[in-house]
Amino acid sequence: MATTQRLLLVEDEPTLCELLSASLRLAGFEVTAVQTGGQALEAVRDDRPDLIVLDVMLPDLDGFEVARRLREDPYRLGIGQPPILFLTARDATEDRISGLRAGGDDYVTKPFNLEELILRIQAVLRRTSGRRPDGLLVVDDLQLDPDSHQVTRSGRPVQLSPTEFSLLRVLMENAGQVLSRHQLLDQVWHYDFDGDDSIVASYISYLRRKIDIAEPKLIHTVRGTGYVLRRSRA
């Protein structure tokens, strides 16, 4: 029997919070709802949600700060790395970029369609909690363990968000093969974002900052084609 997936909803507008909670429960999720950033940090530690639906405009900590705290030191906080879907009226490009940099896995702007929101949640959950391949993936001194969800480079642990982990896994599974943005959207996101593939470039950039901090560089851009993770001795 499948386990019900747990969502943490962080929304300070009471009417919207009630509507979303009811709709997500009808869609088959178990929902915990809170209204502040501080409550969200406590709920993540206590409830261990499978995904966080996180408003940006909160009365104490904003959603970006909540995400940063969750991503920066999950082990000190005693929590895992649940994926985060930002839900906000802030629709400027710089806000979306800030959300992704803070560790968000998707970004939905208000007003939104409930059915689309549920589909976006399901898409994030598919790519972050789907079937894991057996066996350690190794490219030079970079290692990824699908079972323990751990990544190391030169023996040092690398902390990745769920989407960063999924992207790196696809690149490592296809080491030496150039993958287009659309291929990565399909394999990592399982959702086409209405044809907006700029999110791929953003996440490649985030990965490089964490993986390619020393020589040799492993992640390469093939102009006009896509990206490849290439062994340094190839």
JSON list of C-alpha atoms in Angstrom, two decimals:
[
{"chain": "A", "resi": 1, "resn": "MET", "atom": "CA", "xyz": [0.00, 0.00, 0.00]},
{"chain": "A", "resi": 2, "resn": "ALA", "atom": "CA", "xyz": [1.41, 3.40, -0.97]},
{"chain": "A", "resi": 3, "resn": "THR", "atom": "CA", "xyz": [2.32, 5.81, 1.81]},
{"chain": "A", "resi": 4, "resn": "THR", "atom": "CA", "xyz": [0.47, 9.12, 1.81]},
{"chain": "A", "resi": 5, "resn": "GLN", "atom": "CA", "xyz": [2.89, 11.92, 0.97]},
{"chain": "A", "resi": 6, "resn": "ARG", "atom": "CA", "xyz": [3.19, 14.65, 3.57]},
{"chain": "A", "resi": 7, "resn": "LEU", "atom": "CA", "xyz": [3.12, 18.32, 2.63]},
{"chain": "A", "resi": 8, "resn": "LEU", "atom": "CA", "xyz": [3.97, 21.31, 4.77]},
{"chain": "A", "resi": 9, "resn": "LEU", "atom": "CA", "xyz": [2.00, 24.38, 3.70]},
{"chain": "A", "resi": 10, "resn": "VAL", "atom": "CA", "xyz": [3.40, 27.72, 4.86]},
{"chain": "A", "resi": 11, "resn": "GLU", "atom": "CA", "xyz": [0.89, 30.47, 4.09]},
{"chain": "A", "resi": 12, "resn": "ASP", "atom": "CA", "xyz": [-0.02, 33.42, 6.34]},
{"chain": "A", "resi": 13, "resn": "GLU", "atom": "CA", "xyz": [-3.28, 34.40, 4.62]},
{"chain": "A", "resi": 14, "resn": "PRO", "atom": "CA", "xyz": [-5.91, 32.42, 6.59]},
{"chain": "A", "resi": 15, "resn": "THR", "atom": "CA", "xyz": [-8.51, 32.09, 3.83]},
{"chain": "A", "resi": 16, "resn": "LEU", "atom": "CA", "xyz": [-6.01, 30.94, 1.22]},
{"chain": "A", "resi": 17, "resn": "CYS", "atom": "CA", "xyz": [-4.33, 28.64, 3.72]},
{"chain": "A", "resi": 18, "resn": "GLU", "atom": "CA", "xyz": [-7.66, 26.95, 4.50]},
{"chain": "A", "resi": 19, "resn": "LEU", "atom": "CA", "xyz": [-8.57, 26.63, 0.82]},
{"chain": "A", "resi": 20, "resn": "LEU", "atom": "CA", "xyz": [-5.20, 25.18, -0.14]},
{"chain": "A", "resi": 21, "resn": "SER", "atom": "CA", "xyz": [-5.15, 22.77, 2.80]},
{"chain": "A", "resi": 22, "resn": "ALA", "atom": "CA", "xyz": [-8.58, 21.41, 1.88]},
{"chain": "A", "resi": 23, "resn": "SER", "atom": "CA", "xyz": [-7.74, 21.13, -1.82]},
{"chain": "A", "resi": 24, "resn": "LEU", "atom": "CA", "xyz": [-4.43, 19.36, -1.20]},
{"chain": "A", "resi": 25, "resn": "ARG", "atom": "CA", "xyz": [-6.07, 16.89, 1.17]},
{"chain": "A", "resi": 26, "resn": "LEU", "atom": "CA", "xyz": [-8.73, 16.17, -1.45]},
{"chain": "A", "resi": 27, "resn": "ALA", "atom": "CA", "xyz": [-5.87, 15.48, -3.87]},
{"chain": "A", "resi": 28, "resn": "GLY", "atom": "CA", "xyz": [-4.64, 12.76, -1.50]},
{"chain": "A", "resi": 29, "resn": "PHE", "atom": "CA", "xyz": [-1.91, 14.51, 0.48]},
{"chain": "A", "resi": 30, "resn": "GLU", "atom": "CA", "xyz": [-1.45, 14.68, 4.22]},
{"chain": "A", "resi": 31, "resn": "VAL", "atom": "CA", "xyz": [-1.15, 18.41, 5.01]},
{"chain": "A", "resi": 32, "resn": "THR", "atom": "CA", "xyz": [0.29, 20.35, 7.93]},
{"chain": "A", "resi": 33, "resn": "ALA", "atom": "CA", "xyz": [-0.37, 24.11, 7.68]},
{"chain": "A", "resi": 34, "resn": "VAL", "atom": "CA", "xyz": [1.53, 26.88, 9.48]},
{"chain": "A", "resi": 35, "resn": "GLN", "atom": "CA", "xyz": [1.60, 30.65, 9.04]},
{"chain": "A", "resi": 36, "resn": "THR", "atom": "CA", "xyz": [5.12, 31.86, 9.92]},
{"chain": "A", "resi": 37, "resn": "GLY", "atom": "CA", "xyz": [8.69, 31.08, 8.97]},
{"chain": "A", "resi": 38, "resn": "GLY", "atom": "CA", "xyz": [9.59, 30.13, 12.53]},
{"chain": "A", "resi": 39, "resn": "GLN", "atom": "CA", "xyz": [6.70, 27.67, 12.68]},
{"chain": "A", "resi": 40, "resn": "ALA", "atom": "CA", "xyz": [7.82, 26.25, 9.33]},
{"chain": "A", "resi": 41, "resn": "LEU", "atom": "CA", "xyz": [11.32, 25.45, 10.65]},
{"chain": "A", "resi": 42, "resn": "GLU", "atom": "CA", "xyz": [9.81, 23.71, 13.67]},
{"chain": "A", "resi": 43, "resn": "ALA", "atom": "CA", "xyz": [7.30, 21.79, 11.54]},
{"chain": "A", "resi": 44, "resn": "VAL", "atom": "CA", "xyz": [10.02, 20.55, 9.16]},
{"chain": "A", "resi": 45, "resn": "ARG", "atom": "CA", "xyz": [11.98, 19.20, 12.12]},
{"chain": "A", "resi": 46, "resn": "ASP", "atom": "CA", "xyz": [8.94, 17.64, 13.81]},
{"chain": "A", "resi": 47, "resn": "ASP", "atom": "CA", "xyz": [6.90, 16.36, 10.83]},
{"chain": "A", "resi": 48, "resn": "ARG", "atom": "CA", "xyz": [9.59, 15.54, 8.22]},
{"chain": "A", "resi": 49, "resn": "PRO", "atom": "CA", "xyz": [7.44, 16.55, 5.20]},
{"chain": "A", "resi": 50, "resn": "ASP", "atom": "CA", "xyz": [8.02, 15.15, 1.73]},
{"chain": "A", "resi": 51, "resn": "LEU", "atom": "CA", "xyz": [7.61, 18.64, 0.22]},
{"chain": "A", "resi": 52, "resn": "ILE", "atom": "CA", "xyz": [7.16, 22.23, 1.43]},
{"chain": "A", "resi": 53, "resn": "VAL", "atom": "CA", "xyz": [4.76, 24.66, -0.25]},
{"chain": "A", "resi": 54, "resn": "LEU", "atom": "CA", "xyz": [6.28, 27.92, 0.93]},
{"chain": "A", "resi": 55, "resn": "ASP", "atom": "CA", "xyz": [4.89, 31.44, 0.67]},
{"chain": "A", "resi": 56, "resn": "VAL", "atom": "CA", "xyz": [7.53, 34.14, 0.31]},
{"chain": "A", "resi": 57, "resn": "MET", "atom": "CA", "xyz": [5.80, 37.03, 2.11]},
{"chain": "A", "resi": 58, "resn": "LEU", "atom": "CA", "xyz": [5.62, 35.88, 5.74]},
{"chain": "A", "resi": 59, "resn": "PRO", "atom": "CA", "xyz": [5.24, 38.00, 8.90]},
{"chain": "A", "resi": 60, "resn": "ASP", "atom": "CA", "xyz": [8.62, 37.03, 10.41]},
{"chain": "A", "resi": 61, "resn": "LEU", "atom": "CA", "xyz": [11.22, 35.33, 8.21]},
{"chain": "A", "resi": 62, "resn": "ASP", "atom": "CA", "xyz": [10.50, 35.56, 4.50]},
{"chain": "A", "resi": 63, "resn": "GLY", "atom": "CA", "xyz": [10.27, 32.34, 2.52]},
{"chain": "A", "resi": 64, "resn": "PHE", "atom": "CA", "xyz": [13.68, 32.80, 0.90]},
{"chain": "A", "resi": 65, "resn": "GLU", "atom": "CA", "xyz": [15.33, 33.02, 4.34]},
{"chain": "A", "resi": 66, "resn": "VAL", "atom": "CA", "xyz": [13.44, 29.92, 5.51]},
{"chain": "A", "resi": 67, "resn": "ALA", "atom": "CA", "xyz": [14.71, 28.01, 2.46]},
{"chain": "A", "resi": 68, "resn": "ARG", "atom": "CA", "xyz": [18.28, 29.21, 3.00]},
{"chain": "A", "resi": 69, "resn": "ARG", "atom": "CA", "xyz": [18.24, 28.03, 6.61]},
{"chain": "A", "resi": 70, "resn": "LEU", "atom": "CA", "xyz": [16.89, 24.63, 5.60]},
{"chain": "A", "resi": 71, "resn": "ARG", "atom": "CA", "xyz": [19.51, 24.22, 2.88]},
{"chain": "A", "resi": 72, "resn": "GLU", "atom": "CA", "xyz": [22.55, 25.62, 4.71]},
{"chain": "A", "resi": 73, "resn": "ASP", "atom": "CA", "xyz": [22.79, 23.24, 7.67]},
{"chain": "A", "resi": 74, "resn": "PRO", "atom": "CA", "xyz": [20.14, 20.51, 7.62]},
{"chain": "A", "resi": 75, "resn": "TYR", "atom": "CA", "xyz": [22.15, 18.22, 9.89]},
{"chain": "A", "resi": 76, "resn": "ARG", "atom": "CA", "xyz": [22.55, 20.80, 12.65]},
{"chain": "A", "resi": 77, "resn": "LEU", "atom": "CA", "xyz": [18.83, 21.43, 12.50]},
{"chain": "A", "resi": 78, "resn": "GLY", "atom": "CA", "xyz": [18.15, 17.70, 12.63]},
{"chain": "A", "resi": 79, "resn": "ILE", "atom": "CA", "xyz": [16.24, 17.63, 9.34]},
{"chain": "A", "resi": 80, "resn": "GLY", "atom": "CA", "xyz": [16.55, 16.24, 5.83]},
{"chain": "A", "resi": 81, "resn": "GLN", "atom": "CA", "xyz": [16.40, 18.11, 2.53]},
{"chain": "A", "resi": 82, "resn": "PRO", "atom": "CA", "xyz": [12.72, 18.26, 1.53]},
{"chain": "A", "resi": 83, "resn": "PRO", "atom": "CA", "xyz": [12.01, 19.86, -1.86]},
{"chain": "A", "resi": 84, "resn": "ILE", "atom": "CA", "xyz": [10.53, 23.38, -1.77]},
{"chain": "A", "resi": 85, "resn": "LEU", "atom": "CA", "xyz": [7.88, 24.87, -4.04]},
{"chain": "A", "resi": 86, "resn": "PHE", "atom": "CA", "xyz": [7.59, 28.63, -3.61]},
{"chain": "A", "resi": 87, "resn": "LEU", "atom": "CA", "xyz": [4.10, 30.09, -3.83]},
{"chain": "A", "resi": 88, "resn": "THR", "atom": "CA", "xyz": [4.07, 33.87, -4.06]},
{"chain": "A", "resi": 89, "resn": "ALA", "atom": "CA", "xyz": [2.66, 37.02, -5.64]},
{"chain": "A", "resi": 90, "resn": "ARG", "atom": "CA", "xyz": [6.21, 38.18, -6.36]},
{"chain": "A", "resi": 91, "resn": "ASP", "atom": "CA", "xyz": [6.52, 37.34, -10.05]},
{"chain": "A", "resi": 92, "resn": "ALA", "atom": "CA", "xyz": [9.55, 39.40, -11.11]},
{"chain": "A", "resi": 93, "resn": "THR", "atom": "CA", "xyz": [12.40, 37.51, -12.75]},
{"chain": "A", "resi": 94, "resn": "GLU", "atom": "CA", "xyz": [14.80, 38.52, -9.98]},
{"chain": "A", "resi": 95, "resn": "ASP", "atom": "CA", "xyz": [12.43, 37.06, -7.38]},
{"chain": "A", "resi": 96, "resn": "ARG", "atom": "CA", "xyz": [12.30, 33.75, -9.25]},
{"chain": "A", "resi": 97, "resn": "ILE", "atom": "CA", "xyz": [16.10, 33.70, -9.44]},
{"chain": "A", "resi": 98, "resn": "SER", "atom": "CA", "xyz": [16.31, 34.50, -5.72]},
{"chain": "A", "resi": 99, "resn": "GLY", "atom": "CA", "xyz": [13.97, 31.61, -4.99]},
{"chain": "A", "resi": 100, "resn": "LEU", "atom": "CA", "xyz": [16.04, 29.15, -7.01]},
{"chain": "A", "resi": 101, "resn": "ARG", "atom": "CA", "xyz": [19.27, 30.37, -5.44]},
{"chain": "A", "resi": 102, "resn": "ALA", "atom": "CA", "xyz": [17.75, 29.94, -1.99]},
{"chain": "A", "resi": 103, "resn": "GLY", "atom": "CA", "xyz": [17.19, 26.27, -2.77]},
{"chain": "A", "resi": 104, "resn": "GLY", "atom": "CA", "xyz": [13.71, 26.21, -4.29]},
{"chain": "A", "resi": 105, "resn": "ASP", "atom": "CA", "xyz": [12.73, 23.43, -6.68]},
{"chain": "A", "resi": 106, "resn": "ASP", "atom": "CA", "xyz": [9.84, 25.25, -8.36]},
{"chain": "A", "resi": 107, "resn": "TYR", "atom": "CA", "xyz": [8.22, 28.70, -8.23]},
{"chain": "A", "resi": 108, "resn": "VAL", "atom": "CA", "xyz": [4.48, 29.28, -8.70]},
{"chain": "A", "resi": 109, "resn": "THR", "atom": "CA", "xyz": [3.04, 32.79, -8.79]},
{"chain": "A", "resi": 110, "resn": "LYS", "atom": "CA", "xyz": [-0.32, 34.02, -7.52]},
{"chain": "A", "resi": 111, "resn": "PRO", "atom": "CA", "xyz": [-3.00, 33.97, -8.79]},
{"chain": "A", "resi": 112, "resn": "PHE", "atom": "CA", "xyz": [-2.68, 30.33, -9.74]},
{"chain": "A", "resi": 113, "resn": "ASN", "atom": "CA", "xyz": [-4.82, 27.45, -10.93]},
{"chain": "A", "resi": 114, "resn": "LEU", "atom": "CA", "xyz": [-5.31, 24.79, -8.22]},
{"chain": "A", "resi": 115, "resn": "GLU", "atom": "CA", "xyz": [-5.10, 21.92, -10.69]},
{"chain": "A", "resi": 116, "resn": "GLU", "atom": "CA", "xyz": [-1.82, 23.27, -12.09]},
{"chain": "A", "resi": 117, "resn": "LEU", "atom": "CA", "xyz": [-0.42, 23.72, -8.58]},
{"chain": "A", "resi": 118, "resn": "ILE", "atom": "CA", "xyz": [-1.20, 20.08, -7.75]},
{"chain": "A", "resi": 119, "resn": "LEU", "atom": "CA", "xyz": [0.45, 18.96, -11.00]},
{"chain": "A", "resi": 120, "resn": "ARG", "atom": "CA", "xyz": [3.55, 21.02, -10.18]},
{"chain": "A", "resi": 121, "resn": "ILE", "atom": "CA", "xyz": [3.70, 19.46, -6.69]},
{"chain": "A", "resi": 122, "resn": "GLN", "atom": "CA", "xyz": [3.38, 15.98, -8.16]},
{"chain": "A", "resi": 123, "resn": "ALA", "atom": "CA", "xyz": [6.11, 16.75, -10.71]},
{"chain": "A", "resi": 124, "resn": "VAL", "atom": "CA", "xyz": [8.55, 17.89, -8.01]},
{"chain": "A", "resi": 125, "resn": "LEU", "atom": "CA", "xyz": [7.78, 14.81, -5.91]},
{"chain": "A", "resi": 126, "resn": "ARG", "atom": "CA", "xyz": [8.33, 12.52, -8.91]},
{"chain": "A", "resi": 127, "resn": "ARG", "atom": "CA", "xyz": [11.77, 13.86, -9.65]},
{"chain": "A", "resi": 128, "resn": "THR", "atom": "CA", "xyz": [12.91, 13.99, -6.01]},
{"chain": "A", "resi": 129, "resn": "SER", "atom": "CA", "xyz": [11.48, 10.74, -4.65]},
{"chain": "A", "resi": 130, "resn": "GLY", "atom": "CA", "xyz": [11.25, 8.47, -7.67]},
{"chain": "A", "resi": 131, "resn": "ARG", "atom": "CA", "xyz": [12.90, 5.11, -8.24]},
{"chain": "A", "resi": 132, "resn": "ARG", "atom": "CA", "xyz": [16.60, 5.13, -7.47]},
{"chain": "A", "resi": 133, "resn": "PRO", "atom": "CA", "xyz": [19.14, 3.21, -9.57]},
{"chain": "A", "resi": 134, "resn": "ASP", "atom": "CA", "xyz": [21.32, 0.66, -7.79]},
{"chain": "A", "resi": 135, "resn": "GLY", "atom": "CA", "xyz": [25.04, 1.17, -7.39]},
{"chain": "A", "resi": 136, "resn": "LEU", "atom": "CA", "xyz": [27.45, 4.01, -6.69]},
{"chain": "A", "resi": 137, "resn": "LEU", "atom": "CA", "xyz": [28.02, 6.46, -9.55]},
{"chain": "A", "resi": 138, "resn": "VAL", "atom": "CA", "xyz": [31.67, 7.50, -9.92]},
{"chain": "A", "resi": 139, "resn": "VAL", "atom": "CA", "xyz": [33.25, 9.99, -12.32]},
{"chain": "A", "resi": 140, "resn": "ASP", "atom": "CA", "xyz": [36.88, 10.73, -11.46]},
{"chain": "A", "resi": 141, "resn": "ASP", "atom": "CA", "xyz": [36.86, 11.86, -7.80]},
{"chain": "A", "resi": 142, "resn": "LEU", "atom": "CA", "xyz": [33.12, 12.65, -7.86]},
{"chain": "A", "resi": 143, "resn": "GLN", "atom": "CA", "xyz": [30.86, 10.03, -6.24]},
{"chain": "A", "resi": 144, "resn": "LEU", "atom": "CA", "xyz": [27.08, 9.87, -5.93]},
{"chain": "A", "resi": 145, "resn": "ASP", "atom": "CA", "xyz": [25.30, 7.26, -3.84]},
{"chain": "A", "resi": 146, "resn": "PRO", "atom": "CA", "xyz": [21.64, 7.00, -4.91]},
{"chain": "A", "resi": 147, "resn": "ASP", "atom": "CA", "xyz": [20.69, 4.95, -1.83]},
{"chain": "A", "resi": 148, "resn": "SER", "atom": "CA", "xyz": [22.10, 7.22, 0.88]},
{"chain": "A", "resi": 149, "resn": "HIS", "atom": "CA", "xyz": [21.57, 10.38, -1.22]},
{"chain": "A", "resi": 150, "resn": "GLN", "atom": "CA", "xyz": [25.16, 11.44, -0.55]},
{"chain": "A", "resi": 151, "resn": "VAL", "atom": "CA", "xyz": [27.61, 13.15, -2.89]},
{"chain": "A", "resi": 152, "resn": "THR", "atom": "CA", "xyz": [31.33, 13.58, -2.37]},
{"chain": "A", "resi": 153, "resn": "ARG", "atom": "CA", "xyz": [34.13, 15.23, -4.35]},
{"chain": "A", "resi": 154, "resn": "SER", "atom": "CA", "xyz": [37.68, 14.24, -3.41]},
{"chain": "A", "resi": 155, "resn": "GLY", "atom": "CA", "xyz": [36.18, 12.60, -0.34]},
{"chain": "A", "resi": 156, "resn": "ARG", "atom": "CA", "xyz": [34.49, 15.79, 0.87]},
{"chain": "A", "resi": 157, "resn": "PRO", "atom": "CA", "xyz": [30.69, 15.82, 1.26]},
{"chain": "A", "resi": 158, "resn": "VAL", "atom": "CA", "xyz": [28.74, 18.09, -1.09]},
{"chain": "A", "resi": 159, "resn": "GLN", "atom": "CA", "xyz": [25.34, 19.34, 0.10]},
{"chain": "A", "resi": 160, "resn": "LEU", "atom": "CA", "xyz": [22.80, 19.44, -2.73]},
{"chain": "A", "resi": 161, "resn": "SER", "atom": "CA", "xyz": [19.11, 20.26, -2.90]},
{"chain": "A", "resi": 162, "resn": "PRO", "atom": "CA", "xyz": [16.85, 17.45, -4.19]},
{"chain": "A", "resi": 163, "resn": "THR", "atom": "CA", "xyz": [16.72, 18.96, -7.69]},
{"chain": "A", "resi": 164, "resn": "GLU", "atom": "CA", "xyz": [20.49, 19.54, -7.80]},
{"chain": "A", "resi": 165, "resn": "PHE", "atom": "CA", "xyz": [20.96, 15.90, -6.78]},
{"chain": "A", "resi": 166, "resn": "SER", "atom": "CA", "xyz": [18.60, 14.68, -9.51]},
{"chain": "A", "resi": 167, "resn": "LEU", "atom": "CA", "xyz": [20.33, 16.81, -12.14]},
{"chain": "A", "resi": 168, "resn": "LEU", "atom": "CA", "xyz": [23.78, 15.59, -11.12]},
{"chain": "A", "resi": 169, "resn": "ARG", "atom": "CA", "xyz": [22.57, 11.99, -11.14]},
{"chain": "A", "resi": 170, "resn": "VAL", "atom": "CA", "xyz": [21.31, 12.31, -14.72]},
{"chain": "A", "resi": 171, "resn": "LEU", "atom": "CA", "xyz": [24.59, 13.92, -15.82]},
{"chain": "A", "resi": 172, "resn": "MET", "atom": "CA", "xyz": [26.63, 11.18, -14.14]},
{"chain": "A", "resi": 173, "resn": "GLU", "atom": "CA", "xyz": [24.46, 8.38, -15.53]},
{"chain": "A", "resi": 174, "resn": "ASN", "atom": "CA", "xyz": [25.14, 9.86, -18.98]},
{"chain": "A", "resi": 175, "resn": "ALA", "atom": "CA", "xyz": [28.79, 10.83, -18.42]},
{"chain": "A", "resi": 176, "resn": "GLY", "atom": "CA", "xyz": [30.46, 11.74, -21.72]},
{"chain": "A", "resi": 177, "resn": "GLN", "atom": "CA", "xyz": [27.12, 12.23, -23.48]},
{"chain": "A", "resi": 178, "resn": "VAL", "atom": "CA", "xyz": [25.91, 15.73, -24.35]},
{"chain": "A", "resi": 179, "resn": "LEU", "atom": "CA", "xyz": [22.38, 16.33, -23.07]},
{"chain": "A", "resi": 180, "resn": "SER", "atom": "CA", "xyz": [20.23, 19.16, -24.39]},
{"chain": "A", "resi": 181, "resn": "ARG", "atom": "CA", "xyz": [18.23, 21.46, -22.12]},
{"chain": "A", "resi": 182, "resn": "HIS", "atom": "CA", "xyz": [15.03, 19.80, -23.27]},
{"chain": "A", "resi": 183, "resn": "GLN", "atom": "CA", "xyz": [16.42, 16.36, -22.47]},
{"chain": "A", "resi": 184, "resn": "LEU", "atom": "CA", "xyz": [17.34, 17.53, -18.99]},
{"chain": "A", "resi": 185, "resn": "LEU", "atom": "CA", "xyz": [13.92, 19.11, -18.49]},
{"chain": "A", "resi": 186, "resn": "ASP", "atom": "CA", "xyz": [12.33, 15.81, -19.41]},
{"chain": "A", "resi": 187, "resn": "GLN", "atom": "CA", "xyz": [14.60, 13.60, -17.31]},
{"chain": "A", "resi": 188, "resn": "VAL", "atom": "CA", "xyz": [15.01, 15.80, -14.25]},
{"chain": "A", "resi": 189, "resn": "TRP", "atom": "CA", "xyz": [11.92, 17.99, -14.03]},
{"chain": "A", "resi": 190, "resn": "HIS", "atom": "CA", "xyz": [9.36, 15.77, -15.84]},
{"chain": "A", "resi": 191, "resn": "TYR", "atom": "CA", "xyz": [7.58, 19.03, -16.62]},
{"chain": "A", "resi": 192, "resn": "ASP", "atom": "CA", "xyz": [8.21, 21.44, -19.46]},
{"chain": "A", "resi": 193, "resn": "PHE", "atom": "CA", "xyz": [7.53, 24.76, -17.65]},
{"chain": "A", "resi": 194, "resn": "ASP", "atom": "CA", "xyz": [5.68, 25.93, -20.75]},
{"chain": "A", "resi": 195, "resn": "GLY", "atom": "CA", "xyz": [8.88, 25.63, -22.76]},
{"chain": "A", "resi": 196, "resn": "ASP", "atom": "CA", "xyz": [10.96, 27.75, -20.36]},
{"chain": "A", "resi": 197, "resn": "ASP", "atom": "CA", "xyz": [14.29, 25.92, -20.25]},
{"chain": "A", "resi": 198, "resn": "SER", "atom": "CA", "xyz": [16.24, 28.72, -18.53]},
{"chain": "A", "resi": 199, "resn": "ILE", "atom": "CA", "xyz": [15.82, 26.86, -15.24]},
{"chain": "A", "resi": 200, "resn": "VAL", "atom": "CA", "xyz": [18.27, 24.24, -16.56]},
{"chain": "A", "resi": 201, "resn": "ALA", "atom": "CA", "xyz": [21.02, 26.83, -17.03]},
{"chain": "A", "resi": 202, "resn": "SER", "atom": "CA", "xyz": [20.35, 28.17, -13.53]},
{"chain": "A", "resi": 203, "resn": "TYR", "atom": "CA", "xyz": [20.72, 24.75, -11.92]},
{"chain": "A", "resi": 204, "resn": "ILE", "atom": "CA", "xyz": [23.82, 23.91, -13.96]},
{"chain": "A", "resi": 205, "resn": "SER", "atom": "CA", "xyz": [25.32, 27.10, -12.55]},
{"chain": "A", "resi": 206, "resn": "TYR", "atom": "CA", "xyz": [24.40, 26.07, -8.98]},
{"chain": "A", "resi": 207, "resn": "LEU", "atom": "CA", "xyz": [25.94, 22.63, -9.49]},
{"chain": "A", "resi": 208, "resn": "ARG", "atom": "CA", "xyz": [29.17, 24.09, -10.82]},
{"chain": "A", "resi": 209, "resn": "ARG", "atom": "CA", "xyz": [29.53, 26.27, -7.72]},
{"chain": "A", "resi": 210, "resn": "LYS", "atom": "CA", "xyz": [29.37, 23.15, -5.56]},
{"chain": "A", "resi": 211, "resn": "ILE", "atom": "CA", "xyz": [30.99, 20.49, -7.75]},
{"chain": "A", "resi": 212, "resn": "ASP", "atom": "CA", "xyz": [33.57, 22.36, -9.83]},
{"chain": "A", "resi": 213, "resn": "ILE", "atom": "CA", "xyz": [35.20, 24.39, -7.07]},
{"chain": "A", "resi": 214, "resn": "ALA", "atom": "CA", "xyz": [38.56, 22.77, -7.91]},
{"chain": "A", "resi": 215, "resn": "GLU", "atom": "CA", "xyz": [40.30, 21.32, -10.96]},
{"chain": "A", "resi": 216, "resn": "PRO", "atom": "CA", "xyz": [39.56, 19.39, -13.02]},
{"chain": "A", "resi": 217, "resn": "LYS", "atom": "CA", "xyz": [36.23, 20.90, -14.05]},
{"chain": "A", "resi": 218, "resn": "LEU", "atom": "CA", "xyz": [33.76, 18.13, -14.84]},
{"chain": "A", "resi": 219, "resn": "ILE", "atom": "CA", "xyz": [30.61, 19.96, -16.02]},
{"chain": "A", "resi": 220, "resn": "HIS", "atom": "CA", "xyz": [30.97, 21.48, -19.48]},
{"chain": "A", "resi": 221, "resn": "THR", "atom": "CA", "xyz": [28.76, 23.56, -21.78]},
{"chain": "A", "resi": 222, "resn": "VAL", "atom": "CA", "xyz": [28.58, 22.54, -25.42]},
{"chain": "A", "resi": 223, "resn": "ARG", "atom": "CA", "xyz": [27.44, 25.74, -27.11]},
{"chain": "A", "resi": 224, "resn": "GLY", "atom": "CA", "xyz": [24.25, 25.42, -29.09]},
{"chain": "A", "resi": 225, "resn": "THR", "atom": "CA", "xyz": [23.74, 21.85, -27.89]},
{"chain": "A", "resi": 226, "resn": "GLY", "atom": "CA", "xyz": [23.62, 21.39, -24.12]},
{"chain": "A", "resi": 227, "resn": "TYR", "atom": "CA", "xyz": [25.72, 20.12, -21.23]},
{"chain": "A", "resi": 228, "resn": "VAL", "atom": "CA", "xyz": [27.98, 17.18, -20.51]},
{"chain": "A", "resi": 229, "resn": "LEU", "atom": "CA", "xyz": [29.72, 15.78, -17.46]},
{"chain": "A", "resi": 230, "resn": "ARG", "atom": "CA", "xyz": [33.06, 14.64, -18.83]},
{"chain": "A", "resi": 231, "resn": "ARG", "atom": "CA", "xyz": [35.80, 12.59, -17.23]},
{"chain": "A", "resi": 232, "resn": "SER", "atom": "CA", "xyz": [39.05, 14.54, -16.99]},
{"chain": "A", "resi": 233, "resn": "ARG", "atom": "CA", "xyz": [41.01, 11.68, -18.55]},
{"chain": "A", "resi": 234, "resn": "ALA", "atom": "CA", "xyz": [38.56, 11.17, -21.45]}
]
